[in-house]
JSON list of C-alpha atoms in Angstrom, two decimals:
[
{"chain": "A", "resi": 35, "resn": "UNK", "atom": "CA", "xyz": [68.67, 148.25, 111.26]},
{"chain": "A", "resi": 36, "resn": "UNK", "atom": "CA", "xyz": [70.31, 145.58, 109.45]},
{"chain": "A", "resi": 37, "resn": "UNK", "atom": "CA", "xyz": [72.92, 144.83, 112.64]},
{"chain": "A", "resi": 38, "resn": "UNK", "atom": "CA", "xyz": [70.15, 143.47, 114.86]},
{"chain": "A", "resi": 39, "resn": "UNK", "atom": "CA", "xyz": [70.47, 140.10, 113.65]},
{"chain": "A", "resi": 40, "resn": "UNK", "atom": "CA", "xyz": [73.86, 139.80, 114.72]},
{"chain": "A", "resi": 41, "resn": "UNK", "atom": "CA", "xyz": [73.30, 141.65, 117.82]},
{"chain": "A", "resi": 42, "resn": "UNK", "atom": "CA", "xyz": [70.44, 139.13, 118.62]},
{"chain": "A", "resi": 43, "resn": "UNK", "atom": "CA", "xyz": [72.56, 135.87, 118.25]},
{"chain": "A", "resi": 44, "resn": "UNK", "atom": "CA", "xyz": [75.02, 138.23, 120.62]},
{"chain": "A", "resi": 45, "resn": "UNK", "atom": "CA", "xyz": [72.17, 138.43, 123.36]},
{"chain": "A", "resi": 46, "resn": "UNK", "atom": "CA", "xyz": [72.14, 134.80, 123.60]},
{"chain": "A", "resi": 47, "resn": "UNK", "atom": "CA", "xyz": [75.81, 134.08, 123.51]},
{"chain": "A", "resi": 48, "resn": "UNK", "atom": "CA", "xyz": [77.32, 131.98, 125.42]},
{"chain": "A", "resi": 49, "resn": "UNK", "atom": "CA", "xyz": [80.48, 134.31, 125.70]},
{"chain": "A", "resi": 50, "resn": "UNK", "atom": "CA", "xyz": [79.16, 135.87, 128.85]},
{"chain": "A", "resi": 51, "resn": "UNK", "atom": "CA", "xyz": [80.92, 138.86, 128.47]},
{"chain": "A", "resi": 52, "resn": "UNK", "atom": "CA", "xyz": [80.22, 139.69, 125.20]},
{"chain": "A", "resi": 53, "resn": "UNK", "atom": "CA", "xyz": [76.46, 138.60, 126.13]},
{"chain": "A", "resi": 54, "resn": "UNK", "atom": "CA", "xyz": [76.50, 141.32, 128.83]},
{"chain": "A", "resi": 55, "resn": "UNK", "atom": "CA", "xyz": [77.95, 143.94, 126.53]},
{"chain": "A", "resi": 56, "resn": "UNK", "atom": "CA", "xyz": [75.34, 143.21, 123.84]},
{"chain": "A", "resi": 57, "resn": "UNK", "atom": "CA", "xyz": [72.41, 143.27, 126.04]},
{"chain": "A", "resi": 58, "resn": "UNK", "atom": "CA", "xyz": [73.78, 146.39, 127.60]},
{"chain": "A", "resi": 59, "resn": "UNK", "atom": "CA", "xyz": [73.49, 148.25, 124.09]},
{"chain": "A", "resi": 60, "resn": "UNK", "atom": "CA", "xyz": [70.21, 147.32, 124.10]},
{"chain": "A", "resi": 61, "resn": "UNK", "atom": "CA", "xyz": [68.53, 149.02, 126.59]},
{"chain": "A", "resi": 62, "resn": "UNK", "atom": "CA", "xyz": [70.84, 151.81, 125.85]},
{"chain": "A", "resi": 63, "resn": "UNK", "atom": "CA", "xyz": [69.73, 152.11, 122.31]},
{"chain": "A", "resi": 64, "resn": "UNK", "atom": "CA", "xyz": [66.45, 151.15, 123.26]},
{"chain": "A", "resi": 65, "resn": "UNK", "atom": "CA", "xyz": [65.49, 153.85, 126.14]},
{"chain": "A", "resi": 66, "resn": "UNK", "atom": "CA", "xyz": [63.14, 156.24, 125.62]},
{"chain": "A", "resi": 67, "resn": "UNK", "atom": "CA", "xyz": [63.44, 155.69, 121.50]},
{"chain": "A", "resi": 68, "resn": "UNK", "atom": "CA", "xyz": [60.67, 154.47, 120.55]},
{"chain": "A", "resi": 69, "resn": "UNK", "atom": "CA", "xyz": [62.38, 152.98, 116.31]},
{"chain": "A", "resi": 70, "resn": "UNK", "atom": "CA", "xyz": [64.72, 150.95, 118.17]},
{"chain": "A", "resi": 71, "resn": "UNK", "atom": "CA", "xyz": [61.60, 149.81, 120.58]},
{"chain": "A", "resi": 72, "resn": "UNK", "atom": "CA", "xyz": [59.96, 148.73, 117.73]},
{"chain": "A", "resi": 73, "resn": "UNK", "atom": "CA", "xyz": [62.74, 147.53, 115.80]},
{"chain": "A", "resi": 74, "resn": "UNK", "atom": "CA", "xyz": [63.82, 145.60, 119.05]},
{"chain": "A", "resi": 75, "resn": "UNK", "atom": "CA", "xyz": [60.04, 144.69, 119.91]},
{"chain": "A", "resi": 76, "resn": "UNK", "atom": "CA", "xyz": [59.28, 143.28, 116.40]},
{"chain": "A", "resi": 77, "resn": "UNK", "atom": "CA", "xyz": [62.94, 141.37, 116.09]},
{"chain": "A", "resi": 78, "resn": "UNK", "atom": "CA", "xyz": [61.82, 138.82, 118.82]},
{"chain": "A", "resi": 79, "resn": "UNK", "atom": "CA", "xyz": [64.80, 140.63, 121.84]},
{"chain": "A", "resi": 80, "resn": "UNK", "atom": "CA", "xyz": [61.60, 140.17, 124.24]},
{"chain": "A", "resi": 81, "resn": "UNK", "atom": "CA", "xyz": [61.60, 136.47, 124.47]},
{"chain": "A", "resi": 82, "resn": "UNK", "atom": "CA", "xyz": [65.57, 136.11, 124.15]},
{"chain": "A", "resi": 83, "resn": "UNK", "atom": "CA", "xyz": [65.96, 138.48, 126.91]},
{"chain": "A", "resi": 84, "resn": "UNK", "atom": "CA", "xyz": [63.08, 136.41, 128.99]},
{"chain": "A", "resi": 85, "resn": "UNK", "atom": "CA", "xyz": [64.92, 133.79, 128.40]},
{"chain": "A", "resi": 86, "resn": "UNK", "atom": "CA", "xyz": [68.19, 134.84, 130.35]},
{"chain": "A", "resi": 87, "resn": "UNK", "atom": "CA", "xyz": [66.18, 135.53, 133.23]},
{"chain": "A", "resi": 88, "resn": "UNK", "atom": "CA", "xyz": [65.88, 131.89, 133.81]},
{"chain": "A", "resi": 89, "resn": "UNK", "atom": "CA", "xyz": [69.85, 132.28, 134.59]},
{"chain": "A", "resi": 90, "resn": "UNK", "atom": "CA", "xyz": [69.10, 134.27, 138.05]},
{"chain": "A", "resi": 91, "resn": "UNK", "atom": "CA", "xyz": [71.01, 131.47, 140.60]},
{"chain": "A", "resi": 92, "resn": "UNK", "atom": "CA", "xyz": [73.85, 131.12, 138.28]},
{"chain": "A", "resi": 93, "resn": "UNK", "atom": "CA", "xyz": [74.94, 134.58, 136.60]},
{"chain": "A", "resi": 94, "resn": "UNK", "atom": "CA", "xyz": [73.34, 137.29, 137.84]},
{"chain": "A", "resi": 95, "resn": "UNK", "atom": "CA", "xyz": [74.95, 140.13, 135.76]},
{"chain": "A", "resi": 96, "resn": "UNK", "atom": "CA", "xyz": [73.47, 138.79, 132.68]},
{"chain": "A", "resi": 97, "resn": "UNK", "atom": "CA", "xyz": [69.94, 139.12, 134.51]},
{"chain": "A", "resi": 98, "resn": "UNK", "atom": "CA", "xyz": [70.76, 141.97, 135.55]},
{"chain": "A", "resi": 99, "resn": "UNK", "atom": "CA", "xyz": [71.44, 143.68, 132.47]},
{"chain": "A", "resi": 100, "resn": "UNK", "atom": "CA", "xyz": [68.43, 141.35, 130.75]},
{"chain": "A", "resi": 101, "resn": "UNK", "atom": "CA", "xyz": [66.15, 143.49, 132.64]},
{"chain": "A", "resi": 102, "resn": "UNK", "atom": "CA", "xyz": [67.38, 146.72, 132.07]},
{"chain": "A", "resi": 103, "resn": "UNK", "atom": "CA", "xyz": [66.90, 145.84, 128.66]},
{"chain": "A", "resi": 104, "resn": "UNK", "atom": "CA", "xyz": [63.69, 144.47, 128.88]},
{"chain": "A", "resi": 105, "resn": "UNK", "atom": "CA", "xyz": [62.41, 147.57, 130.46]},
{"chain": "A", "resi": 106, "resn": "UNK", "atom": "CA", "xyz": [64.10, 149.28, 128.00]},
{"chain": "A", "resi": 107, "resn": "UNK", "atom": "CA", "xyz": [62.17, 148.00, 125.52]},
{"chain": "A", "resi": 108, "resn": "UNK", "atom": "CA", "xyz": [59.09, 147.98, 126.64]},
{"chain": "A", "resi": 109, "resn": "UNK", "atom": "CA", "xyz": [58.18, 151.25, 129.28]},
{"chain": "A", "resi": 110, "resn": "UNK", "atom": "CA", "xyz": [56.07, 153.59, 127.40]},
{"chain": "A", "resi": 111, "resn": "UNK", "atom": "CA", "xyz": [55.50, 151.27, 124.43]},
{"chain": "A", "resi": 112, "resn": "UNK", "atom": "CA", "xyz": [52.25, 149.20, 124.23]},
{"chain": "A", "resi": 113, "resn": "UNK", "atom": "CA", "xyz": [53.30, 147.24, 121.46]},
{"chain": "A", "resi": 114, "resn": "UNK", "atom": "CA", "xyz": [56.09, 146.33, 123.93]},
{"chain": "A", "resi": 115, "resn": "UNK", "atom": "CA", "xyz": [53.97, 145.63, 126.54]},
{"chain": "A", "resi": 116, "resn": "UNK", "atom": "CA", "xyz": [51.45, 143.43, 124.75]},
{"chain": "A", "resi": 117, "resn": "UNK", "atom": "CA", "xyz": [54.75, 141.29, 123.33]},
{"chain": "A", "resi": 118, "resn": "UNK", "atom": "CA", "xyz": [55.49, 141.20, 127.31]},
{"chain": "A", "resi": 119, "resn": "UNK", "atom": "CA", "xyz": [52.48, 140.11, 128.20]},
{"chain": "A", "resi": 120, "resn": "UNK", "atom": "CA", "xyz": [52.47, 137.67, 124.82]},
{"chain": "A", "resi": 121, "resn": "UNK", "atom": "CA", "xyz": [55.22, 135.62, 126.02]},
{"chain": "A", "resi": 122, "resn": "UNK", "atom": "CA", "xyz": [54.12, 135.24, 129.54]},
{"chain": "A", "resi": 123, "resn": "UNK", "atom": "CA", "xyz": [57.41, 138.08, 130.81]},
{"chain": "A", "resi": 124, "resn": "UNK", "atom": "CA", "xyz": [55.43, 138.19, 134.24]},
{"chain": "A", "resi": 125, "resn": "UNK", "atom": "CA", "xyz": [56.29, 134.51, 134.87]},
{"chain": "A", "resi": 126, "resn": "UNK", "atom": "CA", "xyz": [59.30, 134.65, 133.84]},
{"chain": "A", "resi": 127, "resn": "UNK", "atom": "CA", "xyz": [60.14, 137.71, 136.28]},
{"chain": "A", "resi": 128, "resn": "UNK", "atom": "CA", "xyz": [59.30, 136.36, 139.13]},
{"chain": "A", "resi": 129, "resn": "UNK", "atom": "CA", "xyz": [62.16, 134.39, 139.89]},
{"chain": "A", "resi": 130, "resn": "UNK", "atom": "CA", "xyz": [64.28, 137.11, 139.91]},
{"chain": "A", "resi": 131, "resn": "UNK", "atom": "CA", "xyz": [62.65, 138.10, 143.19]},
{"chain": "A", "resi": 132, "resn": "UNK", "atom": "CA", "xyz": [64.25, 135.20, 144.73]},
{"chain": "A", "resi": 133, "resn": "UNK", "atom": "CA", "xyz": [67.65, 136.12, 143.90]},
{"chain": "A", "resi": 134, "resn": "UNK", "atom": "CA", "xyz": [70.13, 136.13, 146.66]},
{"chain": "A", "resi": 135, "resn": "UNK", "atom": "CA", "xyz": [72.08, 139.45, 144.15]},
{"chain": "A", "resi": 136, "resn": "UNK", "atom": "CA", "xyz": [70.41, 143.09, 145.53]},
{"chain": "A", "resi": 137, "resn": "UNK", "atom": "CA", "xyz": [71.00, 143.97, 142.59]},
{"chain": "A", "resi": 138, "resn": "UNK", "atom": "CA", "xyz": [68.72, 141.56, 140.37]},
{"chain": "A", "resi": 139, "resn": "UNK", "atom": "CA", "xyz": [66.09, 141.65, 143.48]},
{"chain": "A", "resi": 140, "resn": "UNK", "atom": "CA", "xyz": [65.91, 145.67, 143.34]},
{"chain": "A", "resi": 141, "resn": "UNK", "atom": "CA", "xyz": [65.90, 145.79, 139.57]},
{"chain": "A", "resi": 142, "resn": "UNK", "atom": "CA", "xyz": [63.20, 142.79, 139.32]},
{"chain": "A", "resi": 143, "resn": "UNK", "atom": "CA", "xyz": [60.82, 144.75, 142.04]},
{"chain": "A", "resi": 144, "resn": "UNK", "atom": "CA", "xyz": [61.24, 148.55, 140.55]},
{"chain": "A", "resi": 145, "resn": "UNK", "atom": "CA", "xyz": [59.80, 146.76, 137.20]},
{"chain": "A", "resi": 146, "resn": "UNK", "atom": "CA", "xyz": [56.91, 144.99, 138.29]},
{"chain": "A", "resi": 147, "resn": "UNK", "atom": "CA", "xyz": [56.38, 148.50, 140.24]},
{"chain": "A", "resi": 148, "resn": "UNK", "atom": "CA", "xyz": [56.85, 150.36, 137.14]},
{"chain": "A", "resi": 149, "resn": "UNK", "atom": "CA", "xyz": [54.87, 147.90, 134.70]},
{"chain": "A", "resi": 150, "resn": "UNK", "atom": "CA", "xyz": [51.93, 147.47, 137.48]},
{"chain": "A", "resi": 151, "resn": "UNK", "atom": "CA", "xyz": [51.48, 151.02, 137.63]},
{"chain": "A", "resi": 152, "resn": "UNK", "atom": "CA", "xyz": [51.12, 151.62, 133.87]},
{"chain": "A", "resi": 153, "resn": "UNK", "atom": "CA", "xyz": [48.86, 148.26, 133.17]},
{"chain": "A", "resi": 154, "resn": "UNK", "atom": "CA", "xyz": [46.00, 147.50, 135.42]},
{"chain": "A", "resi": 155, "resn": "UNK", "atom": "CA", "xyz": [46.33, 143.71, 133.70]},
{"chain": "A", "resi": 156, "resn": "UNK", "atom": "CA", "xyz": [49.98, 143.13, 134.51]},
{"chain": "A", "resi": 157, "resn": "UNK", "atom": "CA", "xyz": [49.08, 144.59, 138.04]},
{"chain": "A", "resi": 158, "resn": "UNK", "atom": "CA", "xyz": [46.82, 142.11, 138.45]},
{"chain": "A", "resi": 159, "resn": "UNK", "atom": "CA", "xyz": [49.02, 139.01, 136.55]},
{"chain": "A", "resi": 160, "resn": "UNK", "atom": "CA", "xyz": [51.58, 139.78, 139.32]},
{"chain": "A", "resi": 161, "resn": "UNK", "atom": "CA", "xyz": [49.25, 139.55, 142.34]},
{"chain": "A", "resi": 162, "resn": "UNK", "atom": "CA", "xyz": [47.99, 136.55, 140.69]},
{"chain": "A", "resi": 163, "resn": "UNK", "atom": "CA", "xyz": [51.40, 135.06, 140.46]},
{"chain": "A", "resi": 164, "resn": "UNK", "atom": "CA", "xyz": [52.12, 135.48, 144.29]},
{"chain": "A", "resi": 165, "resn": "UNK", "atom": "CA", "xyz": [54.74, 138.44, 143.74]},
{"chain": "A", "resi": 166, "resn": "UNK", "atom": "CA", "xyz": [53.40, 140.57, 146.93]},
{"chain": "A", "resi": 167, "resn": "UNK", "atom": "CA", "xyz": [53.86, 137.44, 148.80]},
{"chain": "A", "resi": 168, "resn": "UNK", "atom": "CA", "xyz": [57.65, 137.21, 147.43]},
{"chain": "A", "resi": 169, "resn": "UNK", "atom": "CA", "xyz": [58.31, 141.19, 147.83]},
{"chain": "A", "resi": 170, "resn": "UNK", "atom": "CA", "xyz": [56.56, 140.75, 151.53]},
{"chain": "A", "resi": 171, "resn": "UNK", "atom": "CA", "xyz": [59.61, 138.46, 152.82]},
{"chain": "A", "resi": 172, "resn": "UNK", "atom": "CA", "xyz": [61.85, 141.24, 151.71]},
{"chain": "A", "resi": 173, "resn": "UNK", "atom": "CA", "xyz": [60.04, 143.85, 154.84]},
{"chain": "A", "resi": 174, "resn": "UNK", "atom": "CA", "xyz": [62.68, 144.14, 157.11]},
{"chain": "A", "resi": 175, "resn": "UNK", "atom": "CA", "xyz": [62.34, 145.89, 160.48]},
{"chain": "A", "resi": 176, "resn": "UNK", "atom": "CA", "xyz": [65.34, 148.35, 159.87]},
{"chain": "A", "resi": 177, "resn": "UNK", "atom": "CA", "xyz": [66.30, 151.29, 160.65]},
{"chain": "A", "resi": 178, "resn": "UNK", "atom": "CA", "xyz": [68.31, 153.28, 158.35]},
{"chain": "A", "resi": 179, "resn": "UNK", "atom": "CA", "xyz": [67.62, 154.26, 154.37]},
{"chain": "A", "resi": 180, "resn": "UNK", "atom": "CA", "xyz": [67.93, 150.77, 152.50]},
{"chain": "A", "resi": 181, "resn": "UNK", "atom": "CA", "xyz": [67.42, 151.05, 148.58]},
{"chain": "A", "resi": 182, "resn": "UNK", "atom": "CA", "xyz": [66.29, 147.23, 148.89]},
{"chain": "A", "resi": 183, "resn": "UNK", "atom": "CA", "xyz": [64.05, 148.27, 151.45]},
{"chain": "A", "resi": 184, "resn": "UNK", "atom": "CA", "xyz": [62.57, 151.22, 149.60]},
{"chain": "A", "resi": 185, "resn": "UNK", "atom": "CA", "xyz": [62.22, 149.45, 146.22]},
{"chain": "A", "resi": 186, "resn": "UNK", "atom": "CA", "xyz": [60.13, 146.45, 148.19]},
{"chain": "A", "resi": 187, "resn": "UNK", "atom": "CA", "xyz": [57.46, 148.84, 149.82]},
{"chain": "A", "resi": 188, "resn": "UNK", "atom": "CA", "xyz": [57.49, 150.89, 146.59]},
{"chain": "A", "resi": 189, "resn": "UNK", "atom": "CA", "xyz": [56.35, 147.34, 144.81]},
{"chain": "A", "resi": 190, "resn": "UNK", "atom": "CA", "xyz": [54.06, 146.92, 147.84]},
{"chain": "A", "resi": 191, "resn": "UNK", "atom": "CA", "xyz": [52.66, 149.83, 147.58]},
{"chain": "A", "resi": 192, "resn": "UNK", "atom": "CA", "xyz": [51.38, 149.83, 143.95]},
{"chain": "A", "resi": 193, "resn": "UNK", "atom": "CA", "xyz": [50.51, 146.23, 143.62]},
{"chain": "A", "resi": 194, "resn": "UNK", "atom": "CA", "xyz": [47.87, 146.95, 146.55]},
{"chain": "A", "resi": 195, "resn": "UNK", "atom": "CA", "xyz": [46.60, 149.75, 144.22]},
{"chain": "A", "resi": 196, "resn": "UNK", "atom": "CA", "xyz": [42.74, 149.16, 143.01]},
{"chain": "A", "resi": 197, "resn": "UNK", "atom": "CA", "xyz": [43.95, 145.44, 143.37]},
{"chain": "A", "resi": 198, "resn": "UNK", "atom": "CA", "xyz": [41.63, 142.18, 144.48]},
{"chain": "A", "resi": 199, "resn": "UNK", "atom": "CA", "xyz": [44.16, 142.02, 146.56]},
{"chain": "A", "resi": 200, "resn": "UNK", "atom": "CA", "xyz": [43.49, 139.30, 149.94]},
{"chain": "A", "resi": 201, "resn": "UNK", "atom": "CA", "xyz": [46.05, 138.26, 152.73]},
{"chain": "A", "resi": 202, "resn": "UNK", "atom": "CA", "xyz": [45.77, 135.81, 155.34]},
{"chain": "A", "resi": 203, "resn": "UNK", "atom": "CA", "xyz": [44.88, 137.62, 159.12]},
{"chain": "A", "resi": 204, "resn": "UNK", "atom": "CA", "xyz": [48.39, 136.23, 159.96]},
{"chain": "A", "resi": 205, "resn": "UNK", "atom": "CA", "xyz": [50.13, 137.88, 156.66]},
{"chain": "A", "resi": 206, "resn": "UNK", "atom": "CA", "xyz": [48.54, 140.80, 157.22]},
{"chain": "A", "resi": 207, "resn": "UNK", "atom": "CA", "xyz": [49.26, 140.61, 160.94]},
{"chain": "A", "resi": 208, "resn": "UNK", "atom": "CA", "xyz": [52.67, 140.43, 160.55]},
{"chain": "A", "resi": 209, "resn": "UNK", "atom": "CA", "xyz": [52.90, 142.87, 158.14]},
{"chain": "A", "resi": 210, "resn": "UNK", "atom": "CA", "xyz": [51.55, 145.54, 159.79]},
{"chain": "A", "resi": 211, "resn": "UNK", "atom": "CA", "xyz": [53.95, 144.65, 162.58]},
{"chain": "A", "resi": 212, "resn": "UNK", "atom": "CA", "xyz": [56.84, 144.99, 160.71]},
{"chain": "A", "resi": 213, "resn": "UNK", "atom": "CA", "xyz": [56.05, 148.46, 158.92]},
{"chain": "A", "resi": 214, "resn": "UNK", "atom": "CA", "xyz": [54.80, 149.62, 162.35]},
{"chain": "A", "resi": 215, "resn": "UNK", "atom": "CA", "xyz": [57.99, 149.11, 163.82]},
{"chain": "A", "resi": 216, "resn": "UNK", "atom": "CA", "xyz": [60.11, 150.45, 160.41]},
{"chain": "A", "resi": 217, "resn": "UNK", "atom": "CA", "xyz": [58.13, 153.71, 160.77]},
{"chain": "A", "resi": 218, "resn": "UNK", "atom": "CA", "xyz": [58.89, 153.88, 164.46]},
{"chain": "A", "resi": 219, "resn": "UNK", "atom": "CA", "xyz": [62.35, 152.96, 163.80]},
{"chain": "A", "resi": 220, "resn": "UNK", "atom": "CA", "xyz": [62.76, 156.07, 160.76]},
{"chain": "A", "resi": 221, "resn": "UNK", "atom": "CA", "xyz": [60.92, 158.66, 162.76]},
{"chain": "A", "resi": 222, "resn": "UNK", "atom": "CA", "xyz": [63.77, 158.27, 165.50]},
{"chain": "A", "resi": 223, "resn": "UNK", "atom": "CA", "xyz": [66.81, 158.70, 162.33]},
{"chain": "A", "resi": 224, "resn": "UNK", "atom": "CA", "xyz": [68.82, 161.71, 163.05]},
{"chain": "A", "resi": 225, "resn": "UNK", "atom": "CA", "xyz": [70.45, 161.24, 159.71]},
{"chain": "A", "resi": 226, "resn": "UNK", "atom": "CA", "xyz": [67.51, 161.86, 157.06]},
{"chain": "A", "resi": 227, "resn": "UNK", "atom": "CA", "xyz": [63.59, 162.87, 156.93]},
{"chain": "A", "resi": 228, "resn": "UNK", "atom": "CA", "xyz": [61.27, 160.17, 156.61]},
{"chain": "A", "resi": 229, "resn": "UNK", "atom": "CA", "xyz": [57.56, 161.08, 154.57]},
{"chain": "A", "resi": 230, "resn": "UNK", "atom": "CA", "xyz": [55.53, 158.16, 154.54]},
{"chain": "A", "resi": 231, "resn": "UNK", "atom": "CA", "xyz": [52.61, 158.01, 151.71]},
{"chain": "A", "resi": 232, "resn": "UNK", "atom": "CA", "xyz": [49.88, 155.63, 152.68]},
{"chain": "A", "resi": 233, "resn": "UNK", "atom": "CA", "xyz": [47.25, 153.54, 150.85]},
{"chain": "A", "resi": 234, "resn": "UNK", "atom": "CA", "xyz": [44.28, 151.81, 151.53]},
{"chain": "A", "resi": 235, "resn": "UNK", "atom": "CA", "xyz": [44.43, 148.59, 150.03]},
{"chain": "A", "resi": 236, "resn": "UNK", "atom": "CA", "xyz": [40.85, 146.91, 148.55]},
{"chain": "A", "resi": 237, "resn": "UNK", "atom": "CA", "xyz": [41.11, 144.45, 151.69]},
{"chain": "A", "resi": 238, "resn": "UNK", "atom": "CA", "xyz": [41.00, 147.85, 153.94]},
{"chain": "A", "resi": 239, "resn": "UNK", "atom": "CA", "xyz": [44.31, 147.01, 155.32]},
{"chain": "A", "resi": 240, "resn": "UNK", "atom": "CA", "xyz": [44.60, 149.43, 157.96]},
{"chain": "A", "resi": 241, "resn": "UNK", "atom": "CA", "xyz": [47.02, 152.01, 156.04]},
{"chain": "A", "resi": 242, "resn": "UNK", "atom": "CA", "xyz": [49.70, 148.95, 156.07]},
{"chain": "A", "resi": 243, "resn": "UNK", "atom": "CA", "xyz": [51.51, 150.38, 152.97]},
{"chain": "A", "resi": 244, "resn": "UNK", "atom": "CA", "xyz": [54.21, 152.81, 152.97]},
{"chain": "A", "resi": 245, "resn": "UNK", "atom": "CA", "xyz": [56.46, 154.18, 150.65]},
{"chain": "A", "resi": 246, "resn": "UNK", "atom": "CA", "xyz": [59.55, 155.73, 152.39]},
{"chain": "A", "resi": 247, "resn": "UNK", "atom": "CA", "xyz": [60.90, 158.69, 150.53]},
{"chain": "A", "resi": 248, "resn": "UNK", "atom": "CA", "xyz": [64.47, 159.92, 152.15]},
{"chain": "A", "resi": 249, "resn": "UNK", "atom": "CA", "xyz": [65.94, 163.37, 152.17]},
{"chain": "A", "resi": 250, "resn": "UNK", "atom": "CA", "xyz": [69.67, 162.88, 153.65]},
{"chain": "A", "resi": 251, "resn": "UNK", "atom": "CA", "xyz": [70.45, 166.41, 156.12]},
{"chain": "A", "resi": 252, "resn": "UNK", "atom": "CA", "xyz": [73.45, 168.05, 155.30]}
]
């Protein structure tokens, strides 16, 4: 694929529009096709792509789209994942947790769900790196479906998965407090039907984990 080092210099452009549209064609190309993973993979998009999400306070779309392509690239492809892993793409995630754009934040926490529940190693890098500490600020007592909401415990959930997982009494504390009262809170919603899937975590956290899976009445 002779176009890919064109399409590269494109990823990295600082013609943010035509960056967006490049790094949009590569997770397109690169999803679920596993030449243009490895074309992608072995062409060095990985760390270019890592790179932009250094960008998540000042253009969000372009980190947005950066990880869309990163997963792209790398879900279902160990090569991928090792070249992730390689250039440190855990650390460079993170961030992205703190953005203030739902959109960055939900995309950020459904990888490091996806990627911890493939790879025991990069489940562990992330609870190493604090990241259940970031998703747990995102635990809101609501009371209605919330895709931000969902996403968080989802990320919760699986990084507390055959983890060494350990809390503070007052983290855990609070957050069995809070996903007390968002189970109360869903059980009461005339709207959908709330199932709740819980997990021990290795701390025996007391069933605090729940992933909320809606089905809207019509």
């Amino acid at each position: 694929m002779g176009g890919t080092k064109t399409l590269i210099r494109y990823v990295t452009a600082p013609q943010r529009e035509l960056q967006a549209l490049s790094i949009n064609i590569v997770a397109e190309m690169a999803q679920n096709n596993i030449f243009c993973q490895d074309i992608f993979t072995k062409d060095k998009f990985l760390p270019a792509l890592a790179r932009n999400l250094s960008e998540a306070k000042s253009n969000e779309n372009i980190v947005r789209c950066s990880i869309y392509a990163i997963s792209s690239i790398i879900r279902s492809f160990p090569p991928g994942m090792n070249e992730f892993k390689r250039i440190n793409g855990v650390k460079a995630l993170l961030p992205c947790l703190k953005s203030a754009n739902s959109d960055v934040y939900i995309k950020s926490a459904f990888l490091i769900a996806s990627l911890s529940s493939l790879d025991k190693s990069l489940r562990d890098a992330f609870v190493n790196s604090d990241a259940f500490s970031m998703l747990m600020e995102n635990v809101k007592p609501i009371d209605d479906f919330d895709v931000k909401q969902e996403t968080t415990l989802h990320a919760l959930s699986t990084l507390s998965t055959k983890t060494n997982l350990k809390l503070s009494a007052e983290k855990r504390k609070n957050l069995e407090l809070i996903l007390a009262q968002v189970i109360s809170n869903n059980k009461q919603n005339e709207d959908c039907e709330v199932r709740f899937i819980h997990r021990n975590s290795v701390d025996h956290f007391s069933k605090a984990f729940c992933f909320l899976f809606y089905t809207f009445r019509t």
